[in-house]
Coordinates of C-alpha atoms in Angstrom, one line a residue:
X1 CA -19.6 5.7 4.3
X2 CA -18.3 7.0 1.5
X3 CA -18.9 10.3 2.3
X4 CA -17.5 9.8 5.8
X5 CA -14.0 8.8 4.6
X6 CA -14.4 12.3 1.9
X7 CA -15.2 14.5 5.1
X8 CA -12.0 13.2 6.7
X9 CA -9.7 13.2 3.5
X10 CA -10.3 16.5 3.3
X11 CA -9.6 17.5 6.6
X12 CA -6.1 15.4 6.3
X13 CA -4.7 16.5 2.8
X14 CA -5.3 20.2 4.3
X15 CA -3.1 19.0 7.4
X16 CA -1.3 17.1 5.6
X17 CA 0.0 20.6 3.6
X18 CA 0.9 22.1 7.6
X19 CA 2.0 19.4 9.1
X20 CA 5.5 17.3 9.6
X21 CA 3.6 14.9 10.8
X22 CA 4.2 11.8 8.7
X23 CA 1.2 9.9 10.2
X24 CA -1.5 13.0 8.9
X25 CA 0.0 12.7 5.1
X26 CA 0.2 9.1 5.3
X27 CA -3.9 9.0 6.6
X28 CA -4.3 11.7 3.6
X29 CA -3.5 8.7 1.6
X30 CA -5.5 6.1 3.2
X31 CA -8.7 8.5 2.9
X32 CA -8.6 10.1 0.0
X33 CA -8.0 5.8 -1.5
X34 CA -11.2 4.7 0.5
X35 CA -13.1 8.0 -0.5
X36 CA -12.4 6.7 -4.4
X37 CA -10.2 9.9 -5.0
X38 CA -7.5 7.9 -6.5
X39 CA -5.5 11.5 -8.4
X40 CA -5.8 12.7 -4.6
X41 CA -4.6 9.3 -3.6
X42 CA -2.0 9.6 -6.0
X43 CA -0.8 13.3 -4.4
X44 CA -0.9 12.5 -0.6
X45 CA 1.2 9.1 -2.1
X46 CA 3.9 11.2 -3.4
X47 CA 4.3 13.6 -0.9
X48 CA 4.3 11.2 1.4
X49 CA 7.7 9.6 -0.3
X50 CA 9.1 13.6 0.2
X51 CA 9.3 13.4 3.3
X52 CA 10.4 9.7 4.2
X53 CA 12.5 9.0 1.7
X54 CA 15.7 9.9 3.8
X55 CA 14.4 8.4 7.0
X56 CA 16.3 5.2 8.5
X57 CA 13.4 4.1 10.7
X58 CA 12.6 0.9 9.7
X59 CA 9.3 1.4 10.7
X60 CA 8.1 4.2 8.7
X61 CA 10.6 2.4 5.8
X62 CA 8.7 -0.2 5.2
X63 CA 5.3 2.1 5.7
X64 CA 5.9 5.0 3.1
X65 CA 6.7 1.5 0.6
X66 CA 3.5 -0.1 1.7
X67 CA 1.4 2.5 0.5
X68 CA 3.7 3.4 -2.5
X69 CA 2.8 -0.1 -4.3
X70 CA -0.8 0.6 -3.0
X71 CA -2.2 2.5 -5.8
X72 CA -1.0 1.8 -9.3
X73 CA 1.1 5.0 -11.0
X74 CA 2.8 6.2 -8.1
X75 CA 5.9 4.4 -7.9
X76 CA 8.7 5.4 -11.3
X77 CA 11.8 6.2 -11.8
X78 CA 12.1 9.0 -10.3
X79 CA 11.3 7.6 -6.8
X80 CA 12.4 4.1 -7.8
X81 CA 16.3 4.6 -5.7
X82 CA 14.7 6.0 -2.9
X83 CA 11.7 3.3 -2.4
X84 CA 14.5 0.7 -3.0
X85 CA 16.5 2.5 -0.3
X86 CA 13.6 2.4 2.5
X87 CA 12.7 -0.7 1.1
X88 CA 16.6 -1.9 2.7
X89 CA 15.2 0.0 5.5
X90 CA 12.7 -1.8 6.8
X91 CA 12.9 -4.9 9.2
X92 CA 13.9 -7.8 7.9
X93 CA 11.4 -9.8 7.6
X94 CA 10.0 -7.5 4.7
X95 CA 12.5 -6.4 2.9
X96 CA 11.7 -9.1 -0.1
X97 CA 8.6 -8.8 -0.3
X98 CA 8.6 -5.1 0.0
X99 CA 11.8 -5.1 -3.6
X100 CA 9.9 -7.6 -5.3
X101 CA 6.0 -5.4 -5.1
X102 CA 8.4 -2.4 -6.4
X103 CA 9.1 -4.1 -8.6
X104 CA 6.3 -5.7 -9.8
X105 CA 5.2 -1.9 -9.8
X106 CA 7.7 -1.1 -12.7
X107 CA 6.7 -3.4 -14.4
X108 CA 9.4 -6.4 -14.6
X109 CA 7.2 -8.7 -12.8
X110 CA 10.6 -11.3 -13.1
X111 CA 11.9 -9.2 -10.3
X112 CA 9.3 -10.3 -8.6
X113 CA 9.6 -13.4 -6.9
X114 CA 9.5 -12.7 -3.3
X115 CA 5.7 -12.3 -3.9
X116 CA 4.6 -15.1 -4.1
X117 CA 5.9 -16.9 -1.0
X118 CA 4.6 -17.1 2.3
X119 CA 3.6 -14.1 4.0
X120 CA 2.0 -15.5 7.2
X121 CA 2.0 -12.2 9.1
X122 CA 2.4 -9.5 6.5
X123 CA -1.7 -10.1 5.1
X124 CA -1.3 -6.4 3.7
X125 CA 0.6 -7.7 0.9
X126 CA -1.3 -10.1 0.0
X127 CA -3.5 -8.7 -2.6
X128 CA -0.5 -7.6 -4.3
X129 CA 0.3 -10.9 -4.2
X130 CA -2.4 -12.5 -5.8
X131 CA -1.5 -9.7 -9.4
X132 CA 1.6 -11.0 -9.7
X133 CA 0.4 -14.9 -9.2
X134 CA -2.3 -13.8 -12.0
X135 CA 0.1 -12.8 -14.1
X136 CA 2.1 -15.8 -13.7
X137 CA -0.5 -17.4 -15.2
X138 CA -1.2 -18.8 -11.4
X139 CA -5.0 -17.9 -11.6
X140 CA -6.0 -20.7 -7.9
X141 CA -3.1 -19.6 -6.3
X142 CA -4.1 -15.9 -7.4
X143 CA -7.7 -16.5 -6.6
X144 CA -7.1 -18.2 -2.7
X145 CA -5.0 -14.8 -1.6
X146 CA -7.7 -12.7 -2.9
X147 CA -10.4 -14.3 -0.6
X148 CA -7.7 -14.3 2.7
X149 CA -7.2 -10.6 1.8
X150 CA -11.2 -10.7 1.5
X151 CA -11.4 -12.6 5.1
X152 CA -8.5 -10.5 6.9
X153 CA -11.0 -7.6 6.2
X154 CA -13.7 -9.0 6.7
X155 CA -12.2 -10.2 9.7
X156 CA -10.4 -7.2 12.2
X157 CA -11.6 -4.4 12.3
X158 CA -8.6 -2.8 13.2
X159 CA -8.3 -3.2 9.2
X160 CA -12.1 -2.6 8.6
X161 CA -12.4 -0.2 10.9
X162 CA -15.8 -1.5 11.6
X163 CA -17.4 -2.2 8.8
X164 CA -16.9 1.1 7.2
X165 CA -14.1 -0.2 4.3
X166 CA -17.3 0.4 1.5
X167 CA -18.2 -2.8 -0.1
X168 CA -17.2 -1.3 -3.5
X169 CA -13.4 -1.5 -2.5
X170 CA -13.4 -5.1 -2.7
X171 CA -15.2 -5.6 -6.1
X172 CA -13.0 -2.4 -7.4
X173 CA -9.7 -4.4 -8.3
X174 CA -8.8 -1.8 -10.3
X175 CA -7.2 0.5 -7.8
X176 CA -5.3 -2.7 -6.5

């Protein structure tokens, strides 16, 4: 399975450099991440931030923040302001959790309280919420949310691509 992600990542990376299509850059990030190419995924994520950084579109604003907070080390002081602006341009029901995720990735867990809120309709943010809860010493809550994430991936064909997510993805806590 990883071979398919690696092949797709290579194709999307080439297209990412030639295209102005934001989805292509996001897809390069996802495929590199799934293939285990964390360095290349980080490059694609930073490229995505630069490309989408000034968009006021609520969907793409939320999408760029979701990409940025997925991989440790992508959110930094250089792109902090851009990402906070994008989080605030997202749909209102996403703003709080996106801003909190940015602060969490910046190492400011005290400004990430919104990650502890209910995430109905935002299952993709539960993994980072689980990490925040664990950091707060709320281990049983963190474990419960992690199980919900694992179940969401297992039950969602649109997320799991009919089983194409490598089994090692869920076991590899280092990437979330």
